[in-house]
Coordinates of C-alpha atoms in Angstrom, one line a residue:
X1 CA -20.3 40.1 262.7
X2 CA -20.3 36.7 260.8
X3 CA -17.5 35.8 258.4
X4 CA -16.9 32.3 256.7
X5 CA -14.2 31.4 254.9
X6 CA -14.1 28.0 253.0
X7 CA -10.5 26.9 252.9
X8 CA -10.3 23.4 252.8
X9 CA -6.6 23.1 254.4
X10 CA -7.5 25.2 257.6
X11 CA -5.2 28.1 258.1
X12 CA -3.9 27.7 261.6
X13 CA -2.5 31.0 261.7
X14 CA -6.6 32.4 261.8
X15 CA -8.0 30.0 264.6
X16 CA -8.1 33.1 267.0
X17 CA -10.0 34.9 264.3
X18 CA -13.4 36.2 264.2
X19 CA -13.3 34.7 260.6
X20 CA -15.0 31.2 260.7
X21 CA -13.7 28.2 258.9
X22 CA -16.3 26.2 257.6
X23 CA -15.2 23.7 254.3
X24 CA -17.4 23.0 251.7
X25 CA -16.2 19.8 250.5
X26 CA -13.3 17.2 251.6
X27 CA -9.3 16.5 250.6
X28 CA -8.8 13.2 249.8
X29 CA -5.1 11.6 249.2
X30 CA -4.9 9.5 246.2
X31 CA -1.8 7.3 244.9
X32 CA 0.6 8.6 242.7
X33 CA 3.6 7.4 241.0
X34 CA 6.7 9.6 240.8
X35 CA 9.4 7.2 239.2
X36 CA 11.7 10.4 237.6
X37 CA 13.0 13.0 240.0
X38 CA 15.0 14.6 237.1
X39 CA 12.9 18.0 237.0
X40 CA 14.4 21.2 238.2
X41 CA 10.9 23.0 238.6
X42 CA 8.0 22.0 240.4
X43 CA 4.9 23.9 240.5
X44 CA 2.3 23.3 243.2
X45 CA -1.2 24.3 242.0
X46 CA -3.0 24.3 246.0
X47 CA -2.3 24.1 249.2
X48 CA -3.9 20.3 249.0
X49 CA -1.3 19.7 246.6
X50 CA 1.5 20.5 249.1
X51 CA 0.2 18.8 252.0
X52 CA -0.8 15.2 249.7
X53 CA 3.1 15.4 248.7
X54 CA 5.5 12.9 249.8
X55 CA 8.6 13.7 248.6
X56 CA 9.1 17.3 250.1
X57 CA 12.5 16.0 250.7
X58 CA 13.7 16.2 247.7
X59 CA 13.1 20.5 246.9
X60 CA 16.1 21.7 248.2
X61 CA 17.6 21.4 244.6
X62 CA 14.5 22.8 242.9
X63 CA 13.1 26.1 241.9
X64 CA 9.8 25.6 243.8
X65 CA 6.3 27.4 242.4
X66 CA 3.2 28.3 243.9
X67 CA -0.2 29.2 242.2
X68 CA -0.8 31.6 244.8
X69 CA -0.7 32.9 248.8
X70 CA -2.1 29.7 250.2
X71 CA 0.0 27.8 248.7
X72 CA 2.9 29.7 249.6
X73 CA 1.9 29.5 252.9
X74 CA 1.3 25.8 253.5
X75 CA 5.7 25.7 251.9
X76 CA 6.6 27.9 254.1
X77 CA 5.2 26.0 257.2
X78 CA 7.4 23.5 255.8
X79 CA 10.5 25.1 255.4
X80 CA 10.4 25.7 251.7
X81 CA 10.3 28.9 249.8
X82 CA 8.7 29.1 246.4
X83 CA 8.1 32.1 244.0
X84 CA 4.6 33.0 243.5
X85 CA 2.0 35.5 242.2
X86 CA 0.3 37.8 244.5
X87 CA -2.6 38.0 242.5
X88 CA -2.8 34.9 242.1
X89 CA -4.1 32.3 239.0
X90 CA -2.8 30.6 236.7
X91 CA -1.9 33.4 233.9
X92 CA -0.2 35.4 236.8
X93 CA 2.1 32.3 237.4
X94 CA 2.8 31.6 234.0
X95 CA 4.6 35.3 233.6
X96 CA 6.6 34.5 236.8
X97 CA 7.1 30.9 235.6
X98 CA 8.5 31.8 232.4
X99 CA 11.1 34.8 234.2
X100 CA 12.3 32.1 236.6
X101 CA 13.0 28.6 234.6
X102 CA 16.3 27.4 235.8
X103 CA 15.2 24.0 233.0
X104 CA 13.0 22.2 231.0
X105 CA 12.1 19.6 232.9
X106 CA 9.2 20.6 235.3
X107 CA 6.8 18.6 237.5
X108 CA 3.5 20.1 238.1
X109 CA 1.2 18.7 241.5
X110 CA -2.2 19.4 241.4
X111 CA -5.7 17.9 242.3
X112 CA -7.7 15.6 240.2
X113 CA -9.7 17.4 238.0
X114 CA -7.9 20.5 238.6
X115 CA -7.0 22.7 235.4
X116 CA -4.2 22.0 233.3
X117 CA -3.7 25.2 231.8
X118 CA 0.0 25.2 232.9
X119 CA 0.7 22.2 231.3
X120 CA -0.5 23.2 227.9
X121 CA 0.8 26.4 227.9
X122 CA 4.3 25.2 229.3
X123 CA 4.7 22.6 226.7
X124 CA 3.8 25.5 224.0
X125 CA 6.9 27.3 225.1
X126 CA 8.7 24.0 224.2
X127 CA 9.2 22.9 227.8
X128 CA 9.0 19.3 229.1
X129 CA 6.2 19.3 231.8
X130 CA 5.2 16.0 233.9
X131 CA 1.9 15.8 235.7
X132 CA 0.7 14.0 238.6
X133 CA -2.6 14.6 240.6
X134 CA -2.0 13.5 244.0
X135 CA -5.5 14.0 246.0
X136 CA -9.2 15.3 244.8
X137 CA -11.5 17.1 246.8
X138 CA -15.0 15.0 247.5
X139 CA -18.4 17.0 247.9
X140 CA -19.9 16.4 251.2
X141 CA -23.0 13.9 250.8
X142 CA -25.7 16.6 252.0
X143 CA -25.2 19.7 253.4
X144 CA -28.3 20.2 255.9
X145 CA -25.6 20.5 258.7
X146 CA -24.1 23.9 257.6
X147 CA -27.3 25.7 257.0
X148 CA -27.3 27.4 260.0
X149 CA -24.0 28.4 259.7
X150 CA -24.5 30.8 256.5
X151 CA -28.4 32.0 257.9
X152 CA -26.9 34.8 259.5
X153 CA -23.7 35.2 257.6
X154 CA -22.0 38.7 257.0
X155 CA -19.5 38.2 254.2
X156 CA -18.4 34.6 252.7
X157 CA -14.4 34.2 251.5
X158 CA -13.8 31.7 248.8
X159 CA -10.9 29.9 248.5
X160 CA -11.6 27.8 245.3
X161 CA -14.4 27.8 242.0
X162 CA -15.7 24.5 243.9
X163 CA -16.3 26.2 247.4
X164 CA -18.4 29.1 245.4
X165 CA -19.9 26.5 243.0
X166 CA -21.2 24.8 245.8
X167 CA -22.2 27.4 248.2
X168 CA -24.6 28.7 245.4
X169 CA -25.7 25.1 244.8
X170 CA -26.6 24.1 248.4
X171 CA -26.4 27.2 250.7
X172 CA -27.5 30.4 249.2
X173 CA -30.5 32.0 250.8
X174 CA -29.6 35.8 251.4
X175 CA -29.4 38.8 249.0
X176 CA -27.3 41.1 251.4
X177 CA -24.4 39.0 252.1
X178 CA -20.8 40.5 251.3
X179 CA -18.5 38.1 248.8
X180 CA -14.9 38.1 248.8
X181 CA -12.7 35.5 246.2
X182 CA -9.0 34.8 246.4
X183 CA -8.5 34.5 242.2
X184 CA -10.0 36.1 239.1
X185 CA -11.0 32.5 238.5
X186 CA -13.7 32.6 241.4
X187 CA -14.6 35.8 241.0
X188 CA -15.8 35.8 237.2
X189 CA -17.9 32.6 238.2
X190 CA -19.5 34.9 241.2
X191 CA -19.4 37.2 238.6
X192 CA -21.4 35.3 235.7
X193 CA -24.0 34.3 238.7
X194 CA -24.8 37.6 238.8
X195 CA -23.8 38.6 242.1
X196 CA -21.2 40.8 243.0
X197 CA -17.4 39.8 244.6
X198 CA -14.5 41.5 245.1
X199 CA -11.2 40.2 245.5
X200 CA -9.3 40.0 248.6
X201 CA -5.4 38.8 249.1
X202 CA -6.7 36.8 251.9
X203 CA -2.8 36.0 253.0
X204 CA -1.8 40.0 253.5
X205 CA -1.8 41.5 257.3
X206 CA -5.1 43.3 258.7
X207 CA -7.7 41.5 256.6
X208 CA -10.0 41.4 259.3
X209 CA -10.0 45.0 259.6
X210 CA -9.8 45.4 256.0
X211 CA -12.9 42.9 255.5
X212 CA -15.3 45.0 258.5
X213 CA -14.5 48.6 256.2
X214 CA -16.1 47.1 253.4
X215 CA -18.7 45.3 254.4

């Protein structure tokens, strides 16, 4: 059985997995300026967003957020817990978000490029948010190299809109394949595509098992 997921920040916890890791497209750091460390909230909107993030150090004060398992996941590797949405996306976070405020002040980390939903919305509810992107992901210049990998492939997992934006772009060549997204995000893109996806908390115990039932 061949499974691919796309995860750009590997998940060490799968490398004994029958569930391959094969990235569609690159993490790149960028530079960022973070002058004011008066916020009480931050809100990480990836995994990339945690890892490109140089002042973990300074958390242990703040009500930490997460946009979703992943993210989660890559904190708690390092020793930070955060509150997050199960479902995942950004209108999931928002209703946790607005439950758990301990201020105004909130700094939100996310990709260049990456939505800024949260930002909008948060400053509608009269807060005070800052935003700094702190890496963006690069497209890989060709993608002849992973044909082979998707030929044969089972089922696909998509971490991110990109990884399925791409995959349909460069690699799709079979009508029987099984697709799985992490967010309502990715899966209404699969969605308006016109294939079929279902979602799948890629972050919860026995999803191999779980992933071989429905295929």
């Amino acid at each position: 059985m061949n499974i691919i997921e796309t995860r750009a920040v590997k998940d060490n916890n799968k490398e004994n997995s029958i569930i391959k890791n094969i990235p569609l497209f690159s993490i790149e750091k960028t530079k960022y300026s973070l002058e004011d460390l008066d916020f009480k909230n931050i809100i990480f909107q990836s995994s990339a967003a945690v890892e490109c993030f140089k002042e973990l150090n300074i958390l242990k004060d703040k009500k930490v957020f997460a946009m979703g398992g992943g993210t989660k996941e890559t904190l708690a590797k390092k020793g930070i817990s955060c509150i997050y949405p199960k479902s995942g996306g950004s209108g999931e976070l928002l209703k946790i978000i607005k439950e758990n405020l301990i201020a105004k002040e909130t700094l939100i980390v996310k990709g260049k490029g990456g939505l800024s939903i949260l930002k909008t919305e948060l400053t509608k509810l009269g807060l005070k948010p800052f935003e700094i992107t702190n890496y963006e992901r690069r497209k890989f210049e060709s993608y002849k190299n992973l044909v082979n990998y998707f030929k044969d492939v089972d089922a696909i997992i998509f971490s991110s809109k990109l990884s399925a934006e791409i995959y349909f772009e460069e690699l799709h060549s079979g009508d029987k394949i099984k697709f799985f997204g992490i967010s309502k995000r990715i899966n209404n893109y699969v969605k308006s595509l016109g294939h079929s996806i279902e979602f799948i908390d890629y972050f919860s115990s026995g999803l191999e098992e779980r992933i071989k039932k429905l295929i």
